[in-house]
Structure formats: C-alpha cells, structure tokens
mmCIF file of C-alpha atoms and ligand atoms in Angstrom:
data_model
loop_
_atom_site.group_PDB
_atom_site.id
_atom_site.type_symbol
_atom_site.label_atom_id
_atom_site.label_comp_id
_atom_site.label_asym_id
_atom_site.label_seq_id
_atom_site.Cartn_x
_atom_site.Cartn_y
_atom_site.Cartn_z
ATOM 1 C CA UNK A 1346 82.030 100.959 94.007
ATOM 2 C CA UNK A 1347 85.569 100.715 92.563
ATOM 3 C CA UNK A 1348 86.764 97.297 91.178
ATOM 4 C CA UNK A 1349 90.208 97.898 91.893
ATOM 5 C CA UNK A 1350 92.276 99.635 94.886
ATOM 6 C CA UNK A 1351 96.335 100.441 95.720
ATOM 7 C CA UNK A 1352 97.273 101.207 99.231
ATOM 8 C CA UNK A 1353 100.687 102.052 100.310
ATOM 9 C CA UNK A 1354 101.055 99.865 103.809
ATOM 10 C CA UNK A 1355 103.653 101.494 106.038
ATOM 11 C CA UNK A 1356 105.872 100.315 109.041
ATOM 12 C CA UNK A 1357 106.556 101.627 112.760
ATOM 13 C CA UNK A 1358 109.348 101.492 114.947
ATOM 14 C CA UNK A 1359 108.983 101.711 118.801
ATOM 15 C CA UNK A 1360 110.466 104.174 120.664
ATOM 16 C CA UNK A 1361 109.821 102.320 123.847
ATOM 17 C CA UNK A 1362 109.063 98.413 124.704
ATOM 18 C CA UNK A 1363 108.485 97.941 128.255
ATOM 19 C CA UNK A 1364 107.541 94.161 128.758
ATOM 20 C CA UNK A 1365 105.656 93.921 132.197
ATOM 21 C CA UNK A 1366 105.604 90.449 132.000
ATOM 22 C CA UNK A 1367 104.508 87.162 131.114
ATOM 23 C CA UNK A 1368 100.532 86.411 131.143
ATOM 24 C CA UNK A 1369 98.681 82.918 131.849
ATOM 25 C CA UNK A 1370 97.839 83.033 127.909
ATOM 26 C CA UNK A 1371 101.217 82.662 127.391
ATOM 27 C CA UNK A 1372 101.416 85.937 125.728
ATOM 28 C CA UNK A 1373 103.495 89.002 127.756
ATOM 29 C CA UNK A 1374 101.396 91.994 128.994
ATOM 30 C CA UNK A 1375 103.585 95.365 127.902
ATOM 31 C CA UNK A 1376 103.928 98.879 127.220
ATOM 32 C CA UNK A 1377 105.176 100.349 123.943
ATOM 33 C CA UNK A 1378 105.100 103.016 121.873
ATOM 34 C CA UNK A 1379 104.892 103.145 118.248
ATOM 35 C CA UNK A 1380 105.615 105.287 115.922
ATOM 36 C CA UNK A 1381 104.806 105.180 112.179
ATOM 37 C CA UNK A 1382 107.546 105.588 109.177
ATOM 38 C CA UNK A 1383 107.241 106.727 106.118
ATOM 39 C CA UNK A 1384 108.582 103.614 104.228
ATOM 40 C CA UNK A 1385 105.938 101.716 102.583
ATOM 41 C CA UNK A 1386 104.982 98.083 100.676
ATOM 42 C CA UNK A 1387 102.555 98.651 98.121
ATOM 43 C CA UNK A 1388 99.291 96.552 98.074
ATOM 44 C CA UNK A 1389 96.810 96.214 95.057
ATOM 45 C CA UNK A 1390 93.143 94.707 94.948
ATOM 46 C CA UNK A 1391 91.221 93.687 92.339
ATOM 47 C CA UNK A 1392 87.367 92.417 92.655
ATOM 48 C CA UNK A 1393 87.453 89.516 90.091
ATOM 49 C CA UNK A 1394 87.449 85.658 89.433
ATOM 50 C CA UNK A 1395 86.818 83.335 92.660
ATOM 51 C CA UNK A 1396 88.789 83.187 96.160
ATOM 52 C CA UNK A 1397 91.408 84.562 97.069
ATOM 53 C CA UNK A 1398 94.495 85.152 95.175
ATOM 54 C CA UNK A 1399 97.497 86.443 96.242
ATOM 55 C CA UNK A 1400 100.585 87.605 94.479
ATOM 56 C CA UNK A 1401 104.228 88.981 96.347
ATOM 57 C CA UNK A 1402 106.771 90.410 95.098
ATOM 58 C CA UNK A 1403 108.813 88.313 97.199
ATOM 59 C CA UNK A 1404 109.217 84.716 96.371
ATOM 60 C CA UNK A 1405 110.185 83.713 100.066
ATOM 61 C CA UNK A 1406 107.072 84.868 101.160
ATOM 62 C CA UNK A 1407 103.896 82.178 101.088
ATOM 63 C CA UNK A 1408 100.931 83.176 99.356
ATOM 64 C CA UNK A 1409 98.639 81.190 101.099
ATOM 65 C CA UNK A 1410 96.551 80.974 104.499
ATOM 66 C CA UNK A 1411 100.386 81.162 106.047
ATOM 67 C CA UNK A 1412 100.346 85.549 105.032
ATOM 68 C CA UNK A 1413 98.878 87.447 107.030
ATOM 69 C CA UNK A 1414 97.334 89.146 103.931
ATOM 70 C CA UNK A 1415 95.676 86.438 102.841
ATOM 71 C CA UNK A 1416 94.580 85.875 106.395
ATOM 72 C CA UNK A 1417 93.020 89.275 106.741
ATOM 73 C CA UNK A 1418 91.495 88.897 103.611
ATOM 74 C CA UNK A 1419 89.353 85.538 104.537
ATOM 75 C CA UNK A 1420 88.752 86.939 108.125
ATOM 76 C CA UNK A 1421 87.188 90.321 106.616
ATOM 77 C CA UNK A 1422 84.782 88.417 103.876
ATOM 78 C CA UNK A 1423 83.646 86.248 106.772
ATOM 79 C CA UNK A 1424 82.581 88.771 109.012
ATOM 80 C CA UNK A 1425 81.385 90.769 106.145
ATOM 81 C CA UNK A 1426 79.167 87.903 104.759
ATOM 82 C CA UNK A 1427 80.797 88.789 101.731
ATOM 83 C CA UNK A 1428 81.170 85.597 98.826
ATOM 84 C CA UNK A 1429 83.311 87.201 96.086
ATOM 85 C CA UNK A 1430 86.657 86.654 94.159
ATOM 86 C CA UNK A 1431 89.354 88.950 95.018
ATOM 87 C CA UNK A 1432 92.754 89.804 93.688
ATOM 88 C CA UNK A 1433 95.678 91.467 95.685
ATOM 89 C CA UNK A 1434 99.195 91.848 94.966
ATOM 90 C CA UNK A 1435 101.493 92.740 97.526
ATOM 91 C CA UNK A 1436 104.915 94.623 96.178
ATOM 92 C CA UNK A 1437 107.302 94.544 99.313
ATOM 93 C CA UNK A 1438 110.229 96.717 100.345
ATOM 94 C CA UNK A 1439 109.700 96.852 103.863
ATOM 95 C CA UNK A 1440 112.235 93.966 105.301
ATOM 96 C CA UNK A 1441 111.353 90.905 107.173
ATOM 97 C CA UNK A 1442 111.336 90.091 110.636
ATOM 98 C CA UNK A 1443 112.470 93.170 111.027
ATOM 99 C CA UNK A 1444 110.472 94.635 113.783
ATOM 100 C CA UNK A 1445 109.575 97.417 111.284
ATOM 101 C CA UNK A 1446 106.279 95.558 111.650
ATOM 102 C CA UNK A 1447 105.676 95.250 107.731
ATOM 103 C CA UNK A 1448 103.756 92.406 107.849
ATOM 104 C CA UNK A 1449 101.326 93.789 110.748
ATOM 105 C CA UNK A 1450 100.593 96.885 108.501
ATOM 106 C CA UNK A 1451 99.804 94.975 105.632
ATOM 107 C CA UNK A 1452 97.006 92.750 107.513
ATOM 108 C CA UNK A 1453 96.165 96.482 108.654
ATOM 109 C CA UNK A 1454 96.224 97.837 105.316
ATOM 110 C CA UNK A 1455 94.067 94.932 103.737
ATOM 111 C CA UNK A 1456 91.531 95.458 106.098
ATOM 112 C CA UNK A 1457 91.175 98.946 105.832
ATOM 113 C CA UNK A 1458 91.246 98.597 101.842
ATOM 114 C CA UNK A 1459 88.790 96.027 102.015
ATOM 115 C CA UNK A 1460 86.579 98.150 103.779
ATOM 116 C CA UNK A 1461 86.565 100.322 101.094
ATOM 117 C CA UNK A 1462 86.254 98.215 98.095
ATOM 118 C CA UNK A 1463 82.766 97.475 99.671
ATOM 119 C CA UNK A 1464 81.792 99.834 100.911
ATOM 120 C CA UNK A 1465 82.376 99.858 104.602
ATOM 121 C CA UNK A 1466 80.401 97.030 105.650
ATOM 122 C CA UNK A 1467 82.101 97.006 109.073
ATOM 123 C CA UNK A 1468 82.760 99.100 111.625
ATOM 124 C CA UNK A 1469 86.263 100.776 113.327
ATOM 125 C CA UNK A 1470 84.892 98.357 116.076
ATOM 126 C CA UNK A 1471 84.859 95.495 114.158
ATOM 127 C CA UNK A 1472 87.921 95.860 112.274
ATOM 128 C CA UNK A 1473 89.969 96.504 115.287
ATOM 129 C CA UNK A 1474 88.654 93.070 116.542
ATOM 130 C CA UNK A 1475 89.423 91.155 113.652
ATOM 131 C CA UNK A 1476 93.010 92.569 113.635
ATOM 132 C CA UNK A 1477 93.749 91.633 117.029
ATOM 133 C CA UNK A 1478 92.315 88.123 116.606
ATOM 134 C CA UNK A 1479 95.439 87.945 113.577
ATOM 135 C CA UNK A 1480 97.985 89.673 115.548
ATOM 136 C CA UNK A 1481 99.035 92.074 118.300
ATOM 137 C CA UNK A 1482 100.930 94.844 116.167
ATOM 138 C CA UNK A 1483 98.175 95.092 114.112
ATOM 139 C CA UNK A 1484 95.326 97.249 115.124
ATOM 140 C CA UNK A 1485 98.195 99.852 115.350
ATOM 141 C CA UNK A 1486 97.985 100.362 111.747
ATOM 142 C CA UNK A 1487 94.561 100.980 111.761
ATOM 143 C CA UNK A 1488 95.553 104.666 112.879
ATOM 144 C CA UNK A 1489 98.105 106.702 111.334
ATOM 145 C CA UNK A 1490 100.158 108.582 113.957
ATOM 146 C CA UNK A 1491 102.267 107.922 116.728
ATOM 147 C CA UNK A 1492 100.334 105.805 119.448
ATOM 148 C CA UNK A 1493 100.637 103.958 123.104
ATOM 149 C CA UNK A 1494 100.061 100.727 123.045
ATOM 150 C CA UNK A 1495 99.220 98.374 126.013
ATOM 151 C CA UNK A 1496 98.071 94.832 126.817
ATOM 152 C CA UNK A 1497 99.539 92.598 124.647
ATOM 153 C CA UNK A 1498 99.972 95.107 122.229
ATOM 154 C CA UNK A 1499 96.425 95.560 120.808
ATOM 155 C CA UNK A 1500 95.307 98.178 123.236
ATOM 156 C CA UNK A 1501 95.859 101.665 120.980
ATOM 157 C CA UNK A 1502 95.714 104.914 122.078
ATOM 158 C CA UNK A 1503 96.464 107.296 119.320
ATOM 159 C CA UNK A 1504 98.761 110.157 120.794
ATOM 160 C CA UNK A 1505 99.725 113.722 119.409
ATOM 161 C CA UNK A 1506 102.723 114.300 117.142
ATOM 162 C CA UNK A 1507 105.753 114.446 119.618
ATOM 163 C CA UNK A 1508 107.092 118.343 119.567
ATOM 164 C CA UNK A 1509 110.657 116.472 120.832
ATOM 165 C CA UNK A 1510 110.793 114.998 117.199
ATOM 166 C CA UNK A 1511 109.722 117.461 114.832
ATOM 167 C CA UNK A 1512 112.541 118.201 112.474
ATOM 168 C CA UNK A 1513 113.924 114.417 113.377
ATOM 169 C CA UNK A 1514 114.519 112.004 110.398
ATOM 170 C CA UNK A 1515 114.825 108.447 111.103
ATOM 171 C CA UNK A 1516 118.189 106.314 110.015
ATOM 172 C CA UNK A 1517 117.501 102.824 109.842
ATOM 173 C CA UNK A 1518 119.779 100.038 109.310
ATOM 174 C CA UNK A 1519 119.370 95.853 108.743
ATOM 175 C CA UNK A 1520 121.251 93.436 109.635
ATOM 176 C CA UNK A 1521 120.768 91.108 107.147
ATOM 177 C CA UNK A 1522 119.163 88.742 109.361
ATOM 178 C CA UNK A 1523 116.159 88.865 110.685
ATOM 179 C CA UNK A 1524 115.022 87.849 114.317
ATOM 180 C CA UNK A 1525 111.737 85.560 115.044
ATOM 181 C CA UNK A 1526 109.598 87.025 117.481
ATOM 182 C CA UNK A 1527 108.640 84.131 119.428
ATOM 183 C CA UNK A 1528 112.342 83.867 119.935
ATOM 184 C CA UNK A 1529 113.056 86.691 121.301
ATOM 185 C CA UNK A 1530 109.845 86.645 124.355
ATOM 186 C CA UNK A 1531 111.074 83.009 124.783
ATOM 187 C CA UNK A 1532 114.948 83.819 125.353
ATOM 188 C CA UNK A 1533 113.411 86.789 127.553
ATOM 189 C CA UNK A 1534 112.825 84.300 129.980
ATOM 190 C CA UNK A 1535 116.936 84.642 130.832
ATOM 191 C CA UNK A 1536 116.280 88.076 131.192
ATOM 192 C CA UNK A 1537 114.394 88.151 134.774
ATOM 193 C CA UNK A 1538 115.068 91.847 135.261
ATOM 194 C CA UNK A 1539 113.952 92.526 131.103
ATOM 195 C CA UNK A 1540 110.742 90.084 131.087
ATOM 196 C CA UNK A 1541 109.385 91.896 134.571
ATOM 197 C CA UNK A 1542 109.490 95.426 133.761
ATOM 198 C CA UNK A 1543 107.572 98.444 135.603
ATOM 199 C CA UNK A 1544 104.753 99.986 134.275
ATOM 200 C CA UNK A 1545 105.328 104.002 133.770
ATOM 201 C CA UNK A 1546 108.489 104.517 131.467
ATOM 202 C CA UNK A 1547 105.631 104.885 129.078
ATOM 203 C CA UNK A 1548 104.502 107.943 130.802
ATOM 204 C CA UNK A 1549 107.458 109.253 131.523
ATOM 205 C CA UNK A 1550 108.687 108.862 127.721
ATOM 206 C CA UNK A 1551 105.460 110.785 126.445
ATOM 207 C CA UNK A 1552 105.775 113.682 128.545
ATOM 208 C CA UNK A 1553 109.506 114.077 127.334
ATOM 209 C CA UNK A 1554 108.277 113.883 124.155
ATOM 210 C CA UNK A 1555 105.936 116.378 124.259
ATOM 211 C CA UNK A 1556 108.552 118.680 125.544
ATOM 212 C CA UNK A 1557 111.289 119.778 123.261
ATOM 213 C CA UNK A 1558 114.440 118.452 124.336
ATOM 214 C CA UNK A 1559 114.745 115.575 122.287
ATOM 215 C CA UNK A 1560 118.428 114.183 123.887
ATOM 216 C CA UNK A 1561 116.144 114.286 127.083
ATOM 217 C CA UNK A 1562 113.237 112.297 125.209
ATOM 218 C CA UNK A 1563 116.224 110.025 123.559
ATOM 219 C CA UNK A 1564 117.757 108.884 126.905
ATOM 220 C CA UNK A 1565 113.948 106.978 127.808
ATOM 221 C CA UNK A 1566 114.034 105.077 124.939
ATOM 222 C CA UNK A 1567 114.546 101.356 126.076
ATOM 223 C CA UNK A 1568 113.852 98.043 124.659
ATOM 224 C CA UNK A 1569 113.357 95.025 126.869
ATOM 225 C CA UNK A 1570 114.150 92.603 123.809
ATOM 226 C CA UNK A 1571 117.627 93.981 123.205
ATOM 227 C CA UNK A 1572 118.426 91.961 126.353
ATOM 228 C CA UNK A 1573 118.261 88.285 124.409
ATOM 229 C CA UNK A 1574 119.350 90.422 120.712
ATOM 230 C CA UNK A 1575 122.191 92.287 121.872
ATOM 231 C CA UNK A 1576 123.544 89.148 123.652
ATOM 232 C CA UNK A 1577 123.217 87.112 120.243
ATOM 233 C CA UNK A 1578 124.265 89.691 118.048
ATOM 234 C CA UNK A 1579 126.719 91.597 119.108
ATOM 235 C CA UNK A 1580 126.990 93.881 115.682
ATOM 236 C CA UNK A 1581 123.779 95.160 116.900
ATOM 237 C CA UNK A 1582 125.925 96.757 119.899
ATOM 238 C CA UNK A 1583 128.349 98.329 117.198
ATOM 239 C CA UNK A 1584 125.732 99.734 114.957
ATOM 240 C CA UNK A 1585 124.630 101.218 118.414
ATOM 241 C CA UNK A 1586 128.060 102.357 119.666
ATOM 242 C CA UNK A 1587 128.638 104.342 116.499
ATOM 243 C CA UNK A 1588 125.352 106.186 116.264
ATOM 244 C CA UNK A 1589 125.948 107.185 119.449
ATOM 245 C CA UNK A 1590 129.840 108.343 118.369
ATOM 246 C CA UNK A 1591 127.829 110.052 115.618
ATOM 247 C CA UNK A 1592 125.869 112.369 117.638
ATOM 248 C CA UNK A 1593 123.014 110.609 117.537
ATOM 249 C CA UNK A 1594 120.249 111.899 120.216
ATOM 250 C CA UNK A 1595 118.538 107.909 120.344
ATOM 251 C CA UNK A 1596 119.565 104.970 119.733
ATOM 252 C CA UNK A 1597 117.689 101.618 119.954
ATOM 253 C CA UNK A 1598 116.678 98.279 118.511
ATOM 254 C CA UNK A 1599 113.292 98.705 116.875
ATOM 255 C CA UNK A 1600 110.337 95.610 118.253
ATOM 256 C CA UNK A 1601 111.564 92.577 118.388
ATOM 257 C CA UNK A 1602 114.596 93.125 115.563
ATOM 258 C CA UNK A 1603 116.598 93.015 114.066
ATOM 259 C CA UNK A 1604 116.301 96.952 113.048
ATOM 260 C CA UNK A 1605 118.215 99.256 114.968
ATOM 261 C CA UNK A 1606 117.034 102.867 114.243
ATOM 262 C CA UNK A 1607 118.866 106.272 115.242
ATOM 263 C CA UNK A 1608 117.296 109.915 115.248
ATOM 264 C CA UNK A 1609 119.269 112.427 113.204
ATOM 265 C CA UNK A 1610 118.508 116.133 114.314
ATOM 266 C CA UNK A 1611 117.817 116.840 110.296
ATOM 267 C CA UNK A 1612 118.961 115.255 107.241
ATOM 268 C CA UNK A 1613 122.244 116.684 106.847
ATOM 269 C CA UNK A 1614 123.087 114.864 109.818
ATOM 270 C CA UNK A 1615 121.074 111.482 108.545
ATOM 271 C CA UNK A 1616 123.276 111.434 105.736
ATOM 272 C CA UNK A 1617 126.553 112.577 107.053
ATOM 273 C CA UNK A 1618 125.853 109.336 109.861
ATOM 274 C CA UNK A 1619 124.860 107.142 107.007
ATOM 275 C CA UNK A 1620 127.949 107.792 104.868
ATOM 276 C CA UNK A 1621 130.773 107.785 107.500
ATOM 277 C CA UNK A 1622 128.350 104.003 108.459
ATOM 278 C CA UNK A 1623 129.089 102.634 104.432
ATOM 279 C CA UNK A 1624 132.862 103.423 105.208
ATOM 280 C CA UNK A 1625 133.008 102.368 108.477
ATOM 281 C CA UNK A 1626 130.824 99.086 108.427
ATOM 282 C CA UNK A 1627 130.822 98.220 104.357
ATOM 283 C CA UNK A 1628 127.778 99.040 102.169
ATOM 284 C CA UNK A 1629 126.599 95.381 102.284
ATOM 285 C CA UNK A 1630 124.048 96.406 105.143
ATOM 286 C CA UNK A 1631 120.680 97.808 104.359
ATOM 287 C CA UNK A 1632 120.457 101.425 105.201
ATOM 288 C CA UNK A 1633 117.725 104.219 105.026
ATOM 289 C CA UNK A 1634 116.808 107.610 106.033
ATOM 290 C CA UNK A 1635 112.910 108.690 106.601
ATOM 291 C CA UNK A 1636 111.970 112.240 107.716
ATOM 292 C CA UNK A 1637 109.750 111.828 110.836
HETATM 293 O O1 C5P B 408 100.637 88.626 118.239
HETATM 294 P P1 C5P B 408 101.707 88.118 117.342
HETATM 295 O O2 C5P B 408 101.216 87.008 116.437
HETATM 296 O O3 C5P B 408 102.410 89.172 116.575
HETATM 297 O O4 C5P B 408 102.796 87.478 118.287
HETATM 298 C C1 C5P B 408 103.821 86.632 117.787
HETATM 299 C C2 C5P B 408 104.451 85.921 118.949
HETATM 300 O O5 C5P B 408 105.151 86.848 119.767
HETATM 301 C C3 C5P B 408 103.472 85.251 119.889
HETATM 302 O O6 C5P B 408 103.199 83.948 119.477
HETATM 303 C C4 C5P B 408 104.215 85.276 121.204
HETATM 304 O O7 C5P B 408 105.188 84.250 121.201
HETATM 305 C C5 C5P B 408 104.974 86.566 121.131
HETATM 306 N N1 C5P B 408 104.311 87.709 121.785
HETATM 307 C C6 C5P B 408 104.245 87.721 123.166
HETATM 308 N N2 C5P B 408 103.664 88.794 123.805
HETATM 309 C C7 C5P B 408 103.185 89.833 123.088
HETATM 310 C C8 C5P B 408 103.255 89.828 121.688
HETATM 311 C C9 C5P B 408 103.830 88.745 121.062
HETATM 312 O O8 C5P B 408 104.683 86.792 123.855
HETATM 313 N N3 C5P B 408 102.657 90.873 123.738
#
C-alpha cells in the first residue's frame, strides 16, 4: 500500500441546466449536462501523524470541517472504519464559485484517492453515496466523461463522447467575482418561467450532440440560472455578445457562475477570440483555452 498519493482533480462546465423546479426538500429537481475540462487543482495525501490535516494553496480557503476536502476525508474514514492520520494538500488553480465545480471534484477526487491509499475498502456504491450526502455536483466526478445528470444533480449517467464537439476547445473566462449558489436558486424564484422548466431539452441536446453539426448542438445550450446572473451582471451579457460576434458556435454561463464558456471550432480560433477579448475587454479578466 502506498503512503503517499497526487491526484489531479478536474472541473466541468454544463452544456445544459434545465431546472424543473423546486422540491419539498427545498432543493430544485433538474436536468443538466456536464461535461469535464481539462483544467485541474492538484491534491496530495500522505498517511502519517493523527487526524486530519489539511493544507491549500489558497489562504481564503478554510482548512477545516468548512472544505469539502476535509469533509470527504472524515466521511470516507467513517464509513471505512478506518482510525489513521492523514495528510493532504490541496494546490488550487481552478477558480471559486465559479461553477467550474472545483470544489465538487476535489470532494470527488479525495474520495476516489482515498480509496486507493487503502486499498479500496468501499465500493462505487458506497462512494457515490457518500458524495451525494456532501453535495449534488459531486458524484459527477466520480466518472470521467461527459454525463446527464438528473434529480438534484446526483443522478449520473455517464454518456459517450459527443461527435458535435470533437475538434472543439473550450474558452473560458472569469469575472472576477464569483456567484454563491444558494443565491442564484433563491433569486430563481423571480424567474417563474426559469425555476419551472420542461423536462426533455436534455434529450434533445444529446441527440444533437451526437450528430455533427455542432452550431445545431450550440443553439440547445441553455442555462436557467443566467436568468437571476445576467440580470445582476450585465458584463456577463457582453462577454456573451462578443463570443457570439466572434463566431463562436455556443455560448453560455457555466452552473451557477460566474464562468461563461464559448466553443472555438479549433484552437486557432480559441486564440484569435481570446486575443481580440484582452484588447477589447482589458487583460484584467481571467481567461483560458482547454481542448475538449
Ligand atoms: O448540493 P450543494 O451543496 O452543491 O447545493 C448548494 C446549494 O444550492 C443548496 O443548498 C441549494 O440552495 C442549492 N441547490 C438547489 N438545487 C439543486 C442543487 C443545489 O437548490 N439541485
């Protein structure tokens, strides 16, 4: 059994958010799908000394019970029956509050790396369990490719690489603000037509994107929590507006924000978009391009 353990954690953007609703639990019943990018946070762990000890790269970022790292990390030993010391340090460049969903895949990533530093003591079952006990983006990252995912979010079901996409690279830009979740489903509620979506633009997406017409695919993707974002933030609009200008065959806000990502139909295009952005917006924003 090895002592120590890196993982690169990565992030997801959705290429559809259909909210259906909101539930008695107080959580909203939806349809999304997610697909993984290649942009990564780097987790390390260690078996030594006692409890759990956490380190981040980022200072704003607790260390304690209040990271989901740390929180996947006490829920595994539990259910593994597991009393040992353990080490992990957690080296971020994904952003935050984002809706890159950084923080999901590093619960994700913890449990998965857990798993291995012993050995496997649970099952796909299990860990799928505990991660939607800690949150609902995370059993996504239990998987690696591009998925469906229903009920609250937890429900996964892993779908083929979309044909529409191959060749696509992902531009990605921040804000420089982020966006709490829990604000954006509560300001929703303003949203009548946004918060009570219909179920099937899910299905209809998917069999775009298994065609190869990826404009075609591009013109499903939707977001029902741009409605409160885009009101708020009205840059978000811009960065929108000029991807679009750009050639740009999709466009959206990525979870609940504040990402917006664009497709570029290959990297020339990705960087020609993301230049002509630095001159047109100022270089102050965060900006990225990841193959698909
Ligand atoms: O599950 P997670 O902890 O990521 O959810 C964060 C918050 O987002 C919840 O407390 C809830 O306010 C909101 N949420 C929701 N419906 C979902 C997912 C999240 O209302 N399907």
């Amino acid at each position: 059994m090895p002592p120590t353990l890196a993982l690169k954690s990565p992030c997801k953007v959705n290429l559809l958010l259909n909210i259906l609703g909101r539930r008695p639990d107080g959580f909203h019943e939806l349809e999304t799908i997610m697909h993984p990018v290649a942009l990564y946070d780097d987790l390390e762990f260690e078996r030594t000394g006692e409890g759990v000890k956490l380190t981040c790269s980022d200072r704003t970022l607790p260390v304690d019970s209040g990271n989901l790292v740390h929180r996947a990390t006490t829920a595994f030993l539990t259910a593994a029956g597991l009393s040992v010391g353990i080490r992990i340090h957690l080296e971020k460049r994904i952003p935050l509050a984002a809706g890159l969903g950084g923080g999901s895949g590093n619960a994700a990533t913890t449990l998965l790396g857990l798993n291995e530093l012993f050995d496997h003591p649970l099952s796909a079952d299990r860990l799928s369990a505990i991660a939607s006990s800690l949150g609902s983006d995370i059993p996504f990252f239990l998987q690696t490719g591009p998925a469906l995912a229903t009920g609250r979010g937890e429900i996964i079901s892993p779908l083929p690489e979309f044909p529409a996409m191959r060749g696509s690279v992902f531009v990605l830009v921040h804000p420089g603000f982020g966006i709490s979740t829990p604000w954006s489903y509560q300001n929703l509620a303003r949203f009548p037509a946004a918060l009570n979506g219909q179920p099937g633009r899910a299905a209809k997406l998917v069999t775009r994107l298994q065609a190869t017409d990826l404009p075609a695919a591009g013109a499903e993707f939707y977001n029902s929590l741009e409605a409160p974002a885009l009101e708020k933030f009205p840059l978000l609009v811009l960065f929108q507006e000029f991807f679009r200008g750009e050639g740009a065959p999709a466009t959206l806000m990525s979870g609940s924000g504040s990402t917006t990502f664009a497709l570029a139909t290959d990297q020339a295009h990705a960087e020609g978009m993301m230049e002509r952005f630095r001159s047109h917006f100022g270089g102050q924003y965060w900006l990225t391009s990841v193959p698909v």
